[in-house]
PDB file of C-alpha atoms in Angstrom:
ATOM      1  CA  PRO A   1      -0.109   0.070  -0.038  1.00  0.00           C
ATOM      2  CA  ASP A   2       2.983   2.663   0.851  1.00  0.00           C
ATOM      3  CA  ARG A   3       4.295   1.959  -2.658  1.00  0.00           C
ATOM      4  CA  THR A   4       0.848   2.750  -4.311  1.00  0.00           C
ATOM      5  CA  SER A   5       0.677   5.991  -2.458  1.00  0.00           C
ATOM      6  CA  SER A   6       4.023   6.942  -3.163  1.00  0.00           C
ATOM      7  CA  ALA A   7       3.352   6.234  -6.931  1.00  0.00           C
ATOM      8  CA  ASN A   8       0.268   8.518  -6.762  1.00  0.00           C
ATOM      9  CA  ASN A   9       2.082  11.303  -4.876  1.00  0.00           C
ATOM     10  CA  TRP A  10       4.876  11.228  -7.592  1.00  0.00           C
ATOM     11  CA  GLY A  11       2.603  11.374 -10.179  1.00  0.00           C
ATOM     12  CA  ALA A  12       3.787   8.107 -11.831  1.00  0.00           C
ATOM     13  CA  GLU A  13       2.667   7.235 -15.199  1.00  0.00           C
ATOM     14  CA  LEU A  14       2.676   3.508 -14.791  1.00  0.00           C
ATOM     15  CA  PHE A  15       2.730   1.106 -11.917  1.00  0.00           C
ATOM     16  CA  ILE A  16       3.876  -2.603 -12.001  1.00  0.00           C
ATOM     17  CA  SER A  17       4.011  -4.721  -9.022  1.00  0.00           C
ATOM     18  CA  ASN A  18       6.541  -7.612  -9.476  1.00  0.00           C
ATOM     19  CA  HIS A  19       5.581 -11.102  -7.406  1.00  0.00           C
ATOM     20  CA  ILE A  20       6.298 -14.792  -7.407  1.00  0.00           C
ATOM     21  CA  ASN A  21       3.484 -16.915  -6.690  1.00  0.00           C
ATOM     22  CA  ALA A  22       2.922 -19.889  -4.388  1.00  0.00           C
ATOM     23  CA  GLY A  23       0.363 -22.305  -3.374  1.00  0.00           C
ATOM     24  CA  GLY A  24       0.399 -25.292  -5.977  1.00  0.00           C
ATOM     25  CA  GLY A  25       0.430 -24.160  -9.825  1.00  0.00           C
ATOM     26  CA  LYS A  26       2.711 -23.491 -12.581  1.00  0.00           C
ATOM     27  CA  GLY A  27       3.268 -20.465 -15.027  1.00  0.00           C
ATOM     28  CA  ALA A  28       2.994 -16.703 -14.984  1.00  0.00           C
ATOM     29  CA  GLU A  29       0.027 -14.593 -14.802  1.00  0.00           C
ATOM     30  CA  VAL A  30      -0.736 -10.934 -15.108  1.00  0.00           C
ATOM     31  CA  TYR A  31      -3.458  -9.221 -13.057  1.00  0.00           C
ATOM     32  CA  HIS A  32      -5.056  -5.932 -14.485  1.00  0.00           C
ATOM     33  CA  SER A  33      -8.158  -3.775 -13.292  1.00  0.00           C
ATOM     34  CA  ILE A  34     -11.701  -5.208 -13.741  1.00  0.00           C
ATOM     35  CA  TYR A  35     -12.295  -2.033 -15.748  1.00  0.00           C
ATOM     36  CA  GLY A  36      -9.931  -2.826 -18.487  1.00  0.00           C
ATOM     37  CA  GLY A  37      -8.052   0.126 -20.032  1.00  0.00           C
ATOM     38  CA  PRO A  38      -4.559   0.553 -20.846  1.00  0.00           C
ATOM     39  CA  GLY A  39      -3.559  -1.732 -17.763  1.00  0.00           C
ATOM     40  CA  LYS A  40      -5.257  -4.598 -19.597  1.00  0.00           C
ATOM     41  CA  THR A  41      -3.449  -3.949 -22.699  1.00  0.00           C
ATOM     42  CA  LEU A  42      -0.121  -3.830 -20.964  1.00  0.00           C
ATOM     43  CA  ALA A  43      -1.091  -7.121 -19.054  1.00  0.00           C
ATOM     44  CA  GLU A  44      -1.879  -8.872 -22.371  1.00  0.00           C
ATOM     45  CA  GLU A  45       1.362  -7.545 -23.786  1.00  0.00           C
ATOM     46  CA  ILE A  46       3.652  -8.697 -20.867  1.00  0.00           C
ATOM     47  CA  MET A  47       1.799 -12.090 -21.020  1.00  0.00           C
ATOM     48  CA  LYS A  48       2.606 -12.505 -24.374  1.00  0.00           C
ATOM     49  CA  ASN A  49       6.143 -12.047 -23.802  1.00  0.00           C
ATOM     50  CA  LEU A  50       6.357 -13.937 -20.582  1.00  0.00           C
ATOM     51  CA  SER A  51       4.798 -17.036 -22.171  1.00  0.00           C
ATOM     52  CA  LYS A  52       8.259 -17.604 -23.932  1.00  0.00           C
ATOM     53  CA  ILE A  53       9.663 -18.198 -20.677  1.00  0.00           C
ATOM     54  CA  PHE A  54       6.801 -19.523 -18.715  1.00  0.00           C
ATOM     55  CA  GLN A  55       3.762 -21.556 -19.058  1.00  0.00           C
ATOM     56  CA  SER A  56       0.972 -18.854 -19.529  1.00  0.00           C
ATOM     57  CA  ARG A  57      -1.889 -18.716 -17.051  1.00  0.00           C
ATOM     58  CA  GLY A  58      -3.104 -15.679 -19.012  1.00  0.00           C
ATOM     59  CA  THR A  59      -4.273 -12.236 -17.862  1.00  0.00           C
ATOM     60  CA  LYS A  60      -6.788 -11.839 -15.097  1.00  0.00           C
ATOM     61  CA  SER A  61      -8.891  -9.489 -13.133  1.00  0.00           C
ATOM     62  CA  ARG A  62     -10.121 -10.044  -9.762  1.00  0.00           C
ATOM     63  CA  GLN A  63     -13.420  -8.323  -8.193  1.00  0.00           C
ATOM     64  CA  GLY A  64     -13.089  -7.270  -4.673  1.00  0.00           C
ATOM     65  CA  GLN A  65     -16.205  -5.675  -2.496  1.00  0.00           C
ATOM     66  CA  ASN A  66     -15.071  -2.088  -3.487  1.00  0.00           C
ATOM     67  CA  GLY A  67     -13.863  -2.721  -7.099  1.00  0.00           C
ATOM     68  CA  ASP A  68     -10.650  -4.362  -7.862  1.00  0.00           C
ATOM     69  CA  TYR A  69      -9.530  -6.802  -5.284  1.00  0.00           C
ATOM     70  CA  TYR A  70      -5.687  -5.824  -5.295  1.00  0.00           C
ATOM     71  CA  HIS A  71      -4.972  -2.874  -3.638  1.00  0.00           C
ATOM     72  CA  VAL A  72      -2.000  -2.006  -6.010  1.00  0.00           C
ATOM     73  CA  ILE A  73      -4.686  -2.007  -8.860  1.00  0.00           C
ATOM     74  CA  ARG A  74      -7.735  -0.427  -7.127  1.00  0.00           C
ATOM     75  CA  GLU A  75      -5.797   2.236  -5.520  1.00  0.00           C
ATOM     76  CA  ALA A  76      -3.359   3.341  -8.346  1.00  0.00           C
ATOM     77  CA  ASN A  77      -4.151   6.422 -10.344  1.00  0.00           C
ATOM     78  CA  MET A  78      -2.338   5.260 -13.275  1.00  0.00           C
ATOM     79  CA  PRO A  79      -2.376   2.170 -15.352  1.00  0.00           C
ATOM     80  CA  SER A  80      -1.371  -0.606 -13.058  1.00  0.00           C
ATOM     81  CA  VAL A  81      -0.595  -4.445 -13.253  1.00  0.00           C
ATOM     82  CA  LEU A  82       0.462  -7.155 -10.881  1.00  0.00           C
ATOM     83  CA  ILE A  83       2.739  -9.913 -12.500  1.00  0.00           C
ATOM     84  CA  GLU A  84       3.201 -13.244 -10.853  1.00  0.00           C
ATOM     85  CA  HIS A  85       6.470 -14.741 -12.338  1.00  0.00           C
ATOM     86  CA  GLY A  86       5.631 -18.300 -11.645  1.00  0.00           C
ATOM     87  CA  PHE A  87       5.451 -20.565  -8.826  1.00  0.00           C
ATOM     88  CA  ILE A  88       8.478 -20.904  -6.332  1.00  0.00           C
ATOM     89  CA  ASP A  89       6.790 -24.149  -5.040  1.00  0.00           C
ATOM     90  CA  ASN A  90       6.855 -25.743  -8.578  1.00  0.00           C
ATOM     91  CA  SER A  91      10.169 -27.208  -9.412  1.00  0.00           C
ATOM     92  CA  GLY A  92      10.148 -26.087 -13.102  1.00  0.00           C
ATOM     93  CA  ASP A  93       9.257 -22.631 -12.473  1.00  0.00           C
ATOM     94  CA  ALA A  94      11.676 -22.368  -9.397  1.00  0.00           C
ATOM     95  CA  ASN A  95      14.730 -23.470 -11.900  1.00  0.00           C
ATOM     96  CA  ILE A  96      13.431 -20.620 -14.278  1.00  0.00           C
ATOM     97  CA  LEU A  97      13.423 -18.256 -11.255  1.00  0.00           C
ATOM     98  CA  LYS A  98      17.037 -19.395 -10.367  1.00  0.00           C
ATOM     99  CA  ASP A  99      18.355 -18.640 -13.676  1.00  0.00           C
ATOM    100  CA  LYS A 100      19.993 -15.325 -14.140  1.00  0.00           C
ATOM    101  CA  ASN A 101      19.410 -15.322 -17.800  1.00  0.00           C
ATOM    102  CA  LYS A 102      15.791 -16.225 -17.351  1.00  0.00           C
ATOM    103  CA  ILE A 103      15.610 -13.408 -14.778  1.00  0.00           C
ATOM    104  CA  GLU A 104      16.979 -11.026 -17.343  1.00  0.00           C
ATOM    105  CA  GLU A 105      14.704 -12.106 -20.014  1.00  0.00           C
ATOM    106  CA  MET A 106      11.591 -11.527 -17.451  1.00  0.00           C
ATOM    107  CA  ALA A 107      12.700  -8.249 -16.961  1.00  0.00           C
ATOM    108  CA  LYS A 108      13.225  -7.444 -20.832  1.00  0.00           C
ATOM    109  CA  ALA A 109       9.676  -9.090 -21.220  1.00  0.00           C
ATOM    110  CA  THR A 110       8.191  -6.249 -19.224  1.00  0.00           C
ATOM    111  CA  VAL A 111      10.430  -3.431 -20.594  1.00  0.00           C
ATOM    112  CA  GLU A 112       9.558  -4.566 -24.232  1.00  0.00           C
ATOM    113  CA  ALA A 113       5.836  -4.666 -23.215  1.00  0.00           C
ATOM    114  CA  ILE A 114       6.101  -1.104 -21.774  1.00  0.00           C
ATOM    115  CA  LYS A 115       7.842   0.152 -24.859  1.00  0.00           C
ATOM    116  CA  ALA A 116       5.370  -1.430 -27.189  1.00  0.00           C
ATOM    117  CA  ILE A 117       2.409   0.091 -25.295  1.00  0.00           C
ATOM    118  CA  PHE A 118       3.877   3.246 -24.306  1.00  0.00           C
ATOM    119  CA  PRO A 119       6.522   3.989 -26.841  1.00  0.00           C
ATOM    120  CA  PRO A 120       9.084   6.382 -25.740  1.00  0.00           C
ATOM    121  CA  GLU A 121       8.643  10.070 -27.210  1.00  0.00           C
ATOM    122  CA  GLU A 122      12.268  10.169 -28.508  1.00  0.00           C
ATOM    123  CA  GLU A 123      13.729   7.861 -31.000  1.00  0.00           C
ATOM    124  CA  GLU A 124      16.533   6.935 -28.700  1.00  0.00           C
ATOM    125  CA  PHE A 125      15.372   5.455 -25.367  1.00  0.00           C
ATOM    126  CA  LYS A 126      16.707   7.342 -22.392  1.00  0.00           C
ATOM    127  CA  ALA A 127      15.171   6.788 -19.041  1.00  0.00           C
ATOM    128  CA  LYS A 128      15.473   9.952 -16.930  1.00  0.00           C
ATOM    129  CA  PRO A 129      15.856   9.568 -13.024  1.00  0.00           C
ATOM    130  CA  ASN A 130      12.323  10.671 -12.247  1.00  0.00           C
ATOM    131  CA  SER A 131      10.427   9.127 -15.539  1.00  0.00           C
ATOM    132  CA  PHE A 132       7.748   6.672 -15.269  1.00  0.00           C
ATOM    133  CA  PHE A 133      10.260   4.016 -16.356  1.00  0.00           C
ATOM    134  CA  SER A 134      12.412   4.823 -13.173  1.00  0.00           C
ATOM    135  CA  ARG A 135       9.478   4.885 -10.980  1.00  0.00           C
ATOM    136  CA  ALA A 136       7.812   1.819 -12.218  1.00  0.00           C
ATOM    137  CA  PHE A 137      10.883  -0.339 -11.767  1.00  0.00           C
ATOM    138  CA  ASN A 138      11.817   1.045  -8.292  1.00  0.00           C
ATOM    139  CA  VAL A 139      15.198   2.584  -9.687  1.00  0.00           C
ATOM    140  CA  LEU A 140      14.958   5.600  -7.354  1.00  0.00           C
ATOM    141  CA  ASP A 141      17.438   5.184  -4.463  1.00  0.00           C
ATOM    142  CA  GLU A 142      14.756   5.802  -1.691  1.00  0.00           C
ATOM    143  CA  LEU A 143      12.665   2.991  -2.835  1.00  0.00           C
ATOM    144  CA  SER A 144      15.545   0.456  -3.068  1.00  0.00           C
ATOM    145  CA  GLU A 145      16.538   1.408   0.567  1.00  0.00           C
ATOM    146  CA  THR A 146      12.929   1.224   1.960  1.00  0.00           C
ATOM    147  CA  ASN A 147      12.038  -1.962   0.239  1.00  0.00           C
ATOM    148  CA  PRO A 148      14.111  -5.060   0.832  1.00  0.00           C
ATOM    149  CA  VAL A 149      15.151  -6.912  -2.273  1.00  0.00           C
ATOM    150  CA  LEU A 150      14.048 -10.493  -2.363  1.00  0.00           C
ATOM    151  CA  PRO A 151      17.411 -12.600  -2.409  1.00  0.00           C
ATOM    152  CA  GLY A 152      18.419 -13.708  -5.971  1.00  0.00           C
ATOM    153  CA  ILE A 153      16.011 -11.793  -7.935  1.00  0.00           C
ATOM    154  CA  GLU A 154      17.940  -9.118  -9.318  1.00  0.00           C
ATOM    155  CA  SER A 155      19.305  -8.652 -12.970  1.00  0.00           C
ATOM    156  CA  PRO A 156      21.304  -5.841 -14.596  1.00  0.00           C
ATOM    157  CA  PHE A 157      20.323  -5.353 -18.313  1.00  0.00           C
ATOM    158  CA  ASP A 158      21.143  -2.896 -21.180  1.00  0.00           C
ATOM    159  CA  ILE A 159      18.717  -0.985 -23.433  1.00  0.00           C
ATOM    160  CA  ALA A 160      19.876   1.363 -26.032  1.00  0.00           C
ATOM    161  CA  GLY A 161      23.152   1.532 -24.203  1.00  0.00           C
ATOM    162  CA  ARG A 162      21.570   2.540 -20.947  1.00  0.00           C
ATOM    163  CA  LYS A 163      22.037   0.043 -17.958  1.00  0.00           C
ATOM    164  CA  PHE A 164      19.131  -0.814 -15.732  1.00  0.00           C
ATOM    165  CA  LYS A 165      18.777  -3.171 -12.729  1.00  0.00           C
ATOM    166  CA  TYR A 166      15.603  -5.140 -12.385  1.00  0.00           C
ATOM    167  CA  GLN A 167      14.721  -6.141  -8.738  1.00  0.00           C
ATOM    168  CA  ALA A 168      11.753  -8.014  -7.228  1.00  0.00           C
ATOM    169  CA  TYR A 169      10.704  -6.710  -3.720  1.00  0.00           C
ATOM    170  CA  LEU A 170       9.273  -8.503  -0.696  1.00  0.00           C
ATOM    171  CA  GLU A 171       5.522  -7.430  -0.092  1.00  0.00           C
ATOM    172  CA  LYS A 172       4.762  -6.999   3.579  1.00  0.00           C
TER     173      LYS A 172
END
């Protein structure tokens, strides 16, 4: 909830909540708002890309008592998605989640989806320190310091000559 409020206060243009599922299942799934919109379009593009890495469980929405079930989707003032990157208690998915190359592919799958749905205005892609991209991927130092990184789910990557680090955070 604190990250959603922070993103609203920053005026973020996009919110992506990265998770790893558990509880008996296999594959990736991406949640979006029950109301559709650009978040649903982004979820579909992310799932299309992630299906090259994981078995696809599809894109989903979930009804709650007061609209969307998930806080990060219901309370965000911008398009938002919640990505479940496989099941940690499934040996096949767990092996993917341990592979640094696959982690980088997961990050690129999301980045490529963002670029496809929200293309950069400039021909050359440049992420500015306070851009939607930086905020969506928790690149800012204050987020990295306040949210512990899930061990092993961290991957540096390069897009158009610019270096980024993809990190997944523990949800409290």
